[in-house]
């Protein structure tokens, strides 16, 4: 297993990073008549995992020609981000509480803010977030390329339905606001980890769609 892993990663430069992007990122590049980056699925229908590489002190998108030059493929890039990013993502986790809320489970959440591409690694390694939140199910969102929010499912946090719903609403609004204001926006959708896969959970509506 170790030899297979080493072989798969051998062709991937150390400077490769994974970045979350909107699910339709490829179409956006094609519309702009620019070479589309290499991408794969991150959160089905809502976020893609694309790649950038550091070269000569600058960072650029990884494109299909790079895969040929490096004698590698998208699966190996994804594995590299997973293996190299797991520890980085764990170290980048901030444990926070909603401003003005009680300093307990009723306001607790995790945040990762990382401009070097390691935030996406936490989505590829759900166990990192699950362990940090007490194990089991949790919610996660990536409103921006380098920003991740996560918080525990009520069955893990022990919150009563009313308190859990309030926390969900507060954080979904925070996710929406971060997405609305971003120049590197990914998705306002919050996903839930069910122990095996991520499923869409919900999102806050735009302010203009809300009742006065």
Coordinates of N, CA and C in Angstrom, one line a residue:
X1 N 0.8 -1.2 0.0 CA 0.0 0.0 0.0 C 0.9 1.3 0.0
X2 N 1.9 1.3 0.8 CA 2.8 2.4 0.9 C 3.5 2.7 -0.4
X3 N 4.0 1.6 -1.1 CA 4.6 1.7 -2.3 C 3.7 2.2 -3.4
X4 N 2.4 1.8 -3.4 CA 1.4 2.3 -4.3 C 1.2 3.7 -4.1
X5 N 1.1 4.2 -2.9 CA 0.8 5.6 -2.6 C 2.0 6.4 -3.0
X6 N 3.2 6.0 -2.8 CA 4.4 6.7 -3.2 C 4.5 6.8 -4.7
X7 N 4.1 5.8 -5.4 CA 4.1 5.8 -6.8 C 3.1 6.7 -7.4
X8 N 1.9 6.8 -6.8 CA 0.9 7.7 -7.3 C 1.2 9.1 -7.1
X9 N 2.0 9.4 -6.0 CA 2.3 10.8 -5.7 C 3.6 11.3 -6.3
X10 N 4.4 10.4 -6.9 CA 5.7 10.7 -7.4 C 5.7 11.7 -8.5
X11 N 4.7 11.7 -9.3 CA 4.6 12.7 -10.4 C 4.0 14.0 -10.1
X12 N 3.5 14.2 -8.9 CA 2.8 15.4 -8.5 C 3.7 16.4 -7.8
X13 N 4.0 17.5 -8.4 CA 5.0 18.5 -7.8 C 4.5 18.9 -6.4
X14 N 5.5 19.1 -5.5 CA 5.2 19.5 -4.2 C 4.4 20.8 -4.1
X15 N 4.5 21.6 -5.1 CA 3.8 22.9 -5.1 C 2.3 22.9 -5.5
X16 N 1.8 21.7 -5.7 CA 0.4 21.6 -6.1 C -0.5 21.7 -4.9
X17 N -1.6 22.5 -5.1 CA -2.6 22.7 -4.0 C -4.0 22.5 -4.6
X18 N -4.9 22.2 -3.7 CA -6.3 22.0 -4.2 C -7.1 23.2 -3.7
X19 N -7.9 23.7 -4.7 CA -8.8 24.9 -4.3 C -10.2 24.6 -4.7
X20 N -11.1 24.9 -3.8 CA -12.6 24.8 -4.0 C -13.0 25.8 -5.0
X21 N -13.9 25.5 -5.9 CA -14.4 26.4 -6.9 C -15.8 26.1 -7.2
X22 N -16.6 27.0 -7.8 CA -18.0 26.7 -8.2 C -18.1 25.5 -9.1
X23 N -19.2 24.7 -9.0 CA -19.3 23.5 -9.8 C -19.2 23.8 -11.3
X24 N -19.6 25.0 -11.7 CA -19.6 25.3 -13.1 C -18.3 26.1 -13.5
X25 N -17.2 25.9 -12.8 CA -16.0 26.7 -13.1 C -15.5 26.4 -14.5
X26 N -15.6 25.2 -15.0 CA -15.0 24.9 -16.3 C -15.8 25.7 -17.4
X27 N -17.1 25.8 -17.2 CA -17.9 26.6 -18.2 C -17.5 28.0 -18.2
X28 N -17.2 28.5 -17.0 CA -16.9 30.0 -16.8 C -15.6 30.3 -17.6
X29 N -14.6 29.4 -17.5 CA -13.3 29.6 -18.2 C -13.5 29.5 -19.7
X30 N -14.4 28.5 -20.1 CA -14.6 28.3 -21.6 C -15.3 29.6 -22.1
X31 N -16.2 30.1 -21.4 CA -17.0 31.3 -21.8 C -16.0 32.5 -21.9
X32 N -15.0 32.6 -21.1 CA -14.0 33.6 -21.1 C -12.9 33.4 -22.1
X33 N -13.0 32.2 -22.8 CA -12.0 31.8 -23.8 C -10.6 31.7 -23.2
X34 N -10.6 31.1 -22.0 CA -9.4 30.8 -21.3 C -9.2 29.3 -21.0
X35 N -8.0 28.8 -21.0 CA -7.8 27.3 -20.8 C -8.5 26.9 -19.4
X36 N -9.3 26.0 -19.5 CA -10.0 25.5 -18.2 C -9.0 24.7 -17.3
X37 N -9.1 25.0 -16.0 CA -8.2 24.2 -15.1 C -8.6 22.8 -15.0
X38 N -7.7 22.0 -14.5 CA -8.0 20.6 -14.1 C -8.9 20.6 -12.9
X39 N -10.0 19.9 -12.9 CA -10.9 19.9 -11.7 C -11.6 18.5 -11.6
X40 N -12.1 18.3 -10.4 CA -12.8 17.1 -10.1 C -13.9 17.4 -9.1
X41 N -14.8 16.5 -8.8 CA -15.9 16.8 -7.9 C -15.4 16.9 -6.4
X42 N -15.9 18.0 -5.7 CA -15.7 18.1 -4.3 C -17.0 17.9 -3.5
X43 N -18.0 18.7 -3.8 CA -19.3 18.6 -3.2 C -20.3 18.5 -4.4
X44 N -20.9 17.4 -4.6 CA -21.6 17.1 -5.8 C -22.6 18.2 -6.2
X45 N -22.5 18.8 -7.4 CA -23.5 19.8 -7.8 C -23.2 21.2 -7.3
X46 N -22.3 21.3 -6.4 CA -22.1 22.6 -5.7 C -20.7 23.1 -5.7
X47 N -19.7 22.2 -5.7 CA -18.3 22.7 -5.6 C -17.4 21.7 -6.3
X48 N -16.4 22.2 -7.0 CA -15.4 21.4 -7.6 C -14.1 21.6 -6.9
X49 N -13.3 20.6 -7.1 CA -11.9 20.7 -6.5 C -11.0 20.9 -7.7
X50 N -10.4 22.1 -7.8 CA -9.4 22.4 -8.9 C -8.1 22.5 -8.3
X51 N -7.1 22.7 -9.1 CA -5.7 22.7 -8.6 C -4.9 23.8 -9.2
X52 N -4.0 24.3 -8.3 CA -3.0 25.3 -8.7 C -1.6 24.8 -8.3
X53 N -0.6 25.4 -8.9 CA 0.7 25.0 -8.6 C 1.6 26.2 -8.4
X54 N 2.5 26.2 -7.4 CA 3.5 27.2 -7.1 C 4.6 27.0 -8.1
X55 N 5.0 28.0 -8.8 CA 6.2 28.0 -9.7 C 6.9 29.3 -9.7
X56 N 8.1 29.3 -9.4 CA 8.9 30.5 -9.4 C 8.3 31.6 -8.5
X57 N 7.7 31.3 -7.4 CA 7.2 32.2 -6.5 C 5.8 32.7 -6.9
X58 N 5.2 32.2 -7.9 CA 3.9 32.5 -8.4 C 3.0 31.3 -8.4
X59 N 1.7 31.5 -8.3 CA 0.8 30.4 -8.4 C -0.1 30.5 -9.6
X60 N -0.3 29.4 -10.3 CA -1.1 29.4 -11.5 C -2.0 28.1 -11.5
X61 N -3.1 28.1 -12.3 CA -3.9 27.0 -12.4 C -3.2 25.8 -13.1
X62 N -3.5 24.6 -12.7 CA -3.0 23.4 -13.3 C -4.0 23.1 -14.5
X63 N -3.4 22.9 -15.7 CA -4.2 22.6 -16.9 C -3.9 21.3 -17.4
X64 N -4.7 20.7 -18.3 CA -4.5 19.3 -18.8 C -3.1 19.1 -19.4
X65 N -2.5 20.1 -20.0 CA -1.1 19.9 -20.5 C -0.1 19.6 -19.4
X66 N -0.4 20.1 -18.2 CA 0.5 19.8 -17.0 C 0.5 18.3 -16.7
X67 N -0.7 17.7 -16.8 CA -0.8 16.3 -16.5 C 0.1 15.5 -17.4
X68 N 0.1 15.9 -18.7 CA 0.9 15.2 -19.6 C 2.4 15.4 -19.3
X69 N 2.7 16.6 -19.0 CA 4.1 16.9 -18.7 C 4.6 16.2 -17.4
X70 N 3.7 16.1 -16.4 CA 4.1 15.4 -15.2 C 3.9 13.9 -15.2
X71 N 3.3 13.4 -16.3 CA 3.0 11.9 -16.4 C 2.1 11.5 -15.2
X72 N 1.1 12.2 -15.0 CA 0.2 11.9 -13.9 C -1.3 12.2 -14.3
X73 N -2.2 12.1 -13.4 CA -3.6 12.3 -13.7 C -4.4 13.0 -12.6
X74 N -5.6 13.2 -12.8 CA -6.4 14.0 -11.8 C -6.6 13.2 -10.5
X75 N -6.7 11.9 -10.6 CA -6.8 11.1 -9.4 C -5.6 11.2 -8.5
X76 N -4.4 11.3 -9.1 CA -3.2 11.4 -8.3 C -3.1 12.8 -7.7
X77 N -3.6 13.9 -8.4 CA -3.6 15.2 -7.8 C -4.5 15.2 -6.6
X78 N -5.7 14.6 -6.8 CA -6.6 14.6 -5.7 C -6.0 13.9 -4.5
X79 N -5.4 12.7 -4.7 CA -4.8 12.0 -3.7 C -3.7 12.8 -3.0
X80 N -2.9 13.5 -3.8 CA -1.8 14.4 -3.2 C -2.4 15.4 -2.3
X81 N -3.4 16.1 -2.7 CA -4.1 17.1 -1.8 C -4.6 16.5 -0.6
X82 N -5.2 15.3 -0.7 CA -5.7 14.5 0.5 C -4.6 14.2 1.4
X83 N -3.6 13.6 0.9 CA -2.5 13.1 1.8 C -1.7 14.2 2.4
X84 N -1.3 15.2 1.6 CA -0.5 16.3 2.0 C -1.3 17.3 2.8
X85 N -2.6 17.4 2.6 CA -3.4 18.4 3.2 C -4.1 18.0 4.5
X86 N -4.1 16.7 4.8 CA -4.8 16.3 6.0 C -4.3 17.0 7.3
X87 N -3.0 16.9 7.5 CA -2.4 17.5 8.7 C -2.5 19.0 8.6
X88 N -2.3 19.6 7.5 CA -2.4 21.0 7.4 C -3.8 21.5 7.7
X89 N -4.8 20.8 7.2 CA -6.2 21.2 7.5 C -6.4 21.1 9.0
X90 N -6.0 20.1 9.6 CA -6.2 19.9 11.0 C -5.6 21.0 11.8
X91 N -4.4 21.4 11.4 CA -3.7 22.5 12.1 C -4.3 23.8 11.9
X92 N -5.1 24.0 10.8 CA -5.6 25.3 10.5 C -7.0 25.5 11.2
X93 N -7.5 24.5 11.8 CA -8.9 24.6 12.4 C -8.9 25.7 13.6
X94 N -9.9 26.6 13.5 CA -10.1 27.5 14.6 C -11.4 27.1 15.3
X95 N -11.5 27.0 16.6 CA -12.7 26.7 17.3 C -13.3 28.1 17.8
X96 N -14.5 28.4 17.3 CA -15.1 29.7 17.6 C -16.5 29.5 18.2
X97 N -17.0 30.7 18.6 CA -18.4 30.8 19.0 C -19.0 32.0 18.3
X98 N -20.3 31.8 18.0 CA -21.1 32.9 17.4 C -21.0 34.1 18.3
X99 N -20.7 35.3 17.7 CA -20.6 36.5 18.5 C -21.9 36.8 19.2
X100 N -21.8 37.1 20.5 CA -22.9 37.4 21.3 C -23.6 36.1 21.9
X101 N -23.2 34.9 21.5 CA -23.8 33.7 21.9 C -23.2 33.2 23.1
X102 N -23.8 32.2 23.8 CA -23.2 31.6 25.0 C -21.9 30.8 24.6
X103 N -20.9 30.7 25.4 CA -19.7 30.0 25.1 C -19.8 28.5 25.4
X104 N -20.8 27.9 24.7 CA -21.0 26.5 24.8 C -21.5 25.9 23.5
X105 N -22.1 24.7 23.5 CA -22.4 24.1 22.2 C -23.5 24.8 21.4
X106 N -24.2 25.7 22.1 CA -25.3 26.4 21.4 C -24.8 27.4 20.4
X107 N -23.5 27.8 20.5 CA -22.9 28.7 19.5 C -21.6 28.3 18.9
X108 N -21.2 27.0 19.1 CA -19.9 26.5 18.7 C -19.8 26.1 17.3
X109 N -18.7 26.5 16.6 CA -18.5 26.0 15.3 C -17.0 26.1 15.0
X110 N -16.6 25.5 13.9 CA -15.2 25.5 13.4 C -15.0 26.3 12.2
X111 N -13.9 26.9 12.0 CA -13.6 27.7 10.8 C -12.2 27.4 10.4
X112 N -12.0 27.3 9.1 CA -10.7 27.3 8.5 C -10.6 28.4 7.5
X113 N -9.6 29.2 7.6 CA -9.3 30.3 6.7 C -7.9 30.1 6.2
X114 N -7.7 29.7 4.9 CA -6.4 29.4 4.4 C -6.3 29.7 3.0
X115 N -5.4 30.6 2.6 CA -5.3 31.0 1.2 C -4.4 30.2 0.4
X116 N -3.8 29.1 1.0 CA -2.9 28.3 0.2 C -3.5 27.0 -0.2
X117 N -4.8 26.8 -0.1 CA -5.4 25.7 -0.7 C -5.7 24.5 0.2
X118 N -5.4 24.7 1.5 CA -5.5 23.5 2.4 C -7.0 23.4 3.0
X119 N -7.8 24.4 2.9 CA -9.2 24.3 3.4 C -9.9 23.2 2.7
X120 N -9.7 23.0 1.4 CA -10.4 22.0 0.6 C -10.0 20.6 1.1
X121 N -8.8 20.5 1.7 CA -8.3 19.2 2.2 C -9.2 18.7 3.3
X122 N -9.8 19.6 4.0 CA -10.7 19.1 5.1 C -11.9 18.5 4.6
X123 N -12.4 18.9 3.5 CA -13.6 18.3 2.9 C -13.2 16.9 2.3
X124 N -12.0 16.7 1.8 CA -11.5 15.4 1.4 C -11.3 14.5 2.5
X125 N -11.1 15.0 3.7 CA -10.8 14.2 4.9 C -11.8 14.5 6.0
X126 N -13.1 14.0 5.7 CA -14.2 14.3 6.7 C -13.8 13.9 8.1
X127 N -13.0 12.9 8.3 CA -12.6 12.4 9.7 C -12.0 13.5 10.5
X128 N -11.2 14.4 9.8 CA -10.5 15.5 10.4 C -11.6 16.4 11.1
X129 N -12.6 16.8 10.4 CA -13.6 17.6 10.9 C -14.5 16.9 11.9
X130 N -14.8 15.7 11.6 CA -15.7 14.9 12.5 C -15.0 14.8 13.9
X131 N -13.7 14.4 13.9 CA -13.0 14.2 15.1 C -12.9 15.6 15.9
X132 N -12.7 16.7 15.2 CA -12.6 18.0 15.8 C -13.9 18.4 16.5
X133 N -15.0 17.8 15.9 CA -16.4 18.2 16.4 C -17.0 17.2 17.4
X134 N -16.2 16.2 17.7 CA -16.7 15.2 18.7 C -17.1 13.9 18.1
X135 N -16.9 13.7 16.8 CA -17.2 12.4 16.2 C -18.6 12.5 15.6
X136 N -18.8 11.6 14.6 CA -20.1 11.5 14.0 C -20.4 12.5 12.9
X137 N -21.7 12.8 12.8 CA -22.2 13.7 11.7 C -21.9 15.2 12.0
X138 N -21.9 16.0 10.9 CA -21.7 17.4 11.1 C -22.1 18.1 9.8
X139 N -22.2 19.4 9.9 CA -22.5 20.3 8.7 C -21.2 20.9 8.3
X140 N -21.1 21.2 7.0 CA -20.0 21.9 6.4 C -20.4 22.8 5.3
X141 N -19.6 23.9 5.1 CA -19.9 24.8 4.0 C -18.6 25.4 3.5
X142 N -18.4 25.7 2.2 CA -17.3 26.4 1.7 C -17.8 27.6 0.8
X143 N -18.1 28.7 1.5 CA -18.6 29.8 0.7 C -17.6 30.5 -0.2
X144 N -16.3 30.3 0.2 CA -15.2 30.9 -0.5 C -14.1 29.8 -0.7
X145 N -13.2 30.1 -1.6 CA -12.2 29.1 -2.0 C -11.3 28.7 -0.8
X146 N -11.0 29.7 0.1 CA -10.2 29.4 1.2 C -10.8 29.5 2.6
X147 N -12.2 29.4 2.6 CA -12.9 29.5 3.8 C -13.9 28.3 4.0
X148 N -13.8 27.7 5.2 CA -14.7 26.6 5.5 C -15.3 26.8 6.9
X149 N -16.6 26.5 7.0 CA -17.3 26.5 8.2 C -17.8 25.1 8.5
X150 N -17.8 24.7 9.8 CA -18.3 23.3 10.1 C -18.8 23.4 11.5
X151 N -19.9 22.6 11.8 CA -20.5 22.5 13.1 C -21.1 21.2 13.3
X152 N -21.3 20.8 14.5 CA -21.7 19.4 14.8 C -23.2 19.2 14.6
X153 N -23.6 18.0 14.2 CA -25.0 17.6 14.2 C -25.5 17.6 15.6
X154 N -26.8 17.9 15.8 CA -27.4 17.9 17.1 C -27.2 16.6 17.9
X155 N -27.2 15.4 17.2 CA -27.0 14.2 17.9 C -25.6 14.1 18.5
X156 N -24.7 14.9 18.0 CA -23.3 14.9 18.5 C -23.2 16.0 19.6
X157 N -23.7 17.2 19.3 CA -23.6 18.3 20.2 C -24.5 18.2 21.4
X158 N -25.6 17.4 21.3 CA -26.6 17.3 22.3 C -27.5 18.4 22.5
X159 N -27.6 19.2 21.4 CA -28.5 20.4 21.5 C -30.0 19.9 21.3
X160 N -30.9 20.6 22.0 CA -32.3 20.4 21.8 C -32.7 21.0 20.4
X161 N -33.8 20.5 19.8 CA -34.2 21.0 18.5 C -34.2 22.5 18.3
X162 N -34.7 23.2 19.2 CA -34.8 24.7 19.1 C -33.5 25.3 19.0
X163 N -32.6 24.9 19.9 CA -31.2 25.5 19.9 C -30.4 25.1 18.7
X164 N -30.6 23.8 18.2 CA -29.9 23.4 17.0 C -30.4 24.1 15.8
X165 N -31.7 24.4 15.7 CA -32.3 25.1 14.5 C -31.8 26.5 14.5
X166 N -31.7 27.1 15.7 CA -31.2 28.5 15.8 C -29.7 28.6 15.3
X167 N -28.9 27.6 15.8 CA -27.5 27.6 15.4 C -27.4 27.4 13.8
X168 N -28.2 26.5 13.3 CA -28.2 26.2 11.9 C -28.5 27.5 11.1
X169 N -29.5 28.2 11.6 CA -29.9 29.4 10.9 C -28.8 30.5 10.9
X170 N -28.3 30.7 12.1 CA -27.2 31.7 12.3 C -26.1 31.5 11.3
X171 N -25.6 30.2 11.3 CA -24.4 29.9 10.5 C -24.8 29.8 9.0
X172 N -26.0 29.4 8.7 CA -26.3 29.4 7.2 C -26.3 30.9 6.7
X173 N -26.8 31.8 7.6 CA -26.8 33.2 7.2 C -25.4 33.7 7.0
X174 N -24.5 33.3 8.0 CA -23.1 33.7 7.9 C -22.4 33.1 6.6
X175 N -22.8 31.9 6.3 CA -22.3 31.3 5.0 C -22.7 32.1 3.8
X176 N -24.0 32.4 3.8 CA -24.6 33.2 2.7 C -23.9 34.5 2.6
X177 N -23.7 35.2 3.7 CA -23.1 36.5 3.6 C -21.7 36.5 3.1
X178 N -21.0 35.4 3.6 CA -19.6 35.3 3.1 C -19.5 35.0 1.6
X179 N -20.5 34.2 1.1 CA -20.6 33.9 -0.3 C -21.0 35.2 -1.1
X180 N -22.0 35.9 -0.6 CA -22.4 37.1 -1.3 C -21.3 38.1 -1.5
X181 N -20.4 38.2 -0.5 CA -19.4 39.3 -0.5 C -18.1 38.8 -1.1
X182 N -18.0 37.6 -1.5 CA -16.7 37.0 -2.0 C -16.4 37.3 -3.4
X183 N -15.1 37.5 -3.7 CA -14.6 37.6 -5.1 C -14.1 36.2 -5.6
X184 N -14.1 35.3 -4.6 CA -13.7 33.9 -4.9 C -14.8 32.9 -4.4
X185 N -16.0 33.3 -4.7 CA -17.2 32.6 -4.2 C -17.2 31.2 -4.7
X186 N -17.7 30.2 -3.8 CA -17.8 28.8 -4.2 C -19.3 28.4 -4.2
X187 N -19.9 28.3 -3.0 CA -21.3 27.9 -2.9 C -21.9 28.4 -1.5
X188 N -23.1 28.8 -1.5 CA -23.8 29.1 -0.3 C -24.4 27.9 0.4
X189 N -24.4 26.7 -0.3 CA -25.0 25.5 0.2 C -24.3 24.9 1.4
X190 N -25.0 24.6 2.4 CA -24.4 23.9 3.6 C -24.7 22.4 3.3
X191 N -23.7 21.6 3.5 CA -23.8 20.1 3.3 C -23.7 19.4 4.7
X192 N -24.3 18.2 4.8 CA -24.3 17.4 6.0 C -23.5 16.1 5.7
X193 N -22.6 15.8 6.5 CA -21.9 14.6 6.4 C -22.7 13.5 7.2
X194 N -23.1 12.5 6.5 CA -24.0 11.4 7.1 C -23.2 10.2 7.5
X195 N -21.9 10.3 7.5 CA -21.0 9.2 7.9 C -20.4 8.5 6.7
X196 N -21.0 8.7 5.6 CA -20.5 8.0 4.3 C -20.3 9.0 3.2
X197 N -21.1 10.1 3.2 CA -21.1 11.0 2.1 C -21.7 12.4 2.5
X198 N -21.4 13.4 1.7 CA -21.9 14.7 2.0 C -23.3 14.8 1.2
X199 N -24.3 15.4 1.9 CA -25.6 15.6 1.2 C -26.0 17.1 1.4
X200 N -26.6 17.7 0.4 CA -27.1 19.1 0.6 C -28.0 19.2 1.8
X201 N -27.8 20.2 2.7 CA -28.6 20.3 3.9 C -29.5 21.5 3.8
X202 N -29.0 22.7 3.3 CA -29.8 23.8 3.1 C -29.0 25.1 3.0
X203 N -29.6 26.2 2.7 CA -28.9 27.5 2.6 C -29.9 28.6 2.9
X204 N -29.3 29.7 3.4 CA -30.1 30.9 3.6 C -30.5 31.5 2.3
X205 N -31.7 32.1 2.3 CA -32.1 32.8 1.0 C -31.5 34.1 0.9
X206 N -31.4 34.6 -0.3 CA -30.9 36.0 -0.5 C -31.8 37.0 0.3
X207 N -31.2 38.1 0.7 CA -32.0 39.1 1.5 C -33.2 39.6 0.6
X208 N -33.1 39.7 -0.7 CA -34.2 40.2 -1.5 C -35.3 39.2 -1.6
X209 N -35.0 38.0 -1.3 CA -36.1 36.9 -1.4 C -36.8 36.8 -0.1
X210 N -36.4 37.4 1.0 CA -37.0 37.3 2.3 C -38.2 38.2 2.4
X211 N -39.1 37.8 3.3 CA -40.3 38.6 3.6 C -39.9 39.8 4.3
X212 N -40.5 41.0 4.1 CA -40.2 42.2 4.8 C -40.6 42.1 6.2

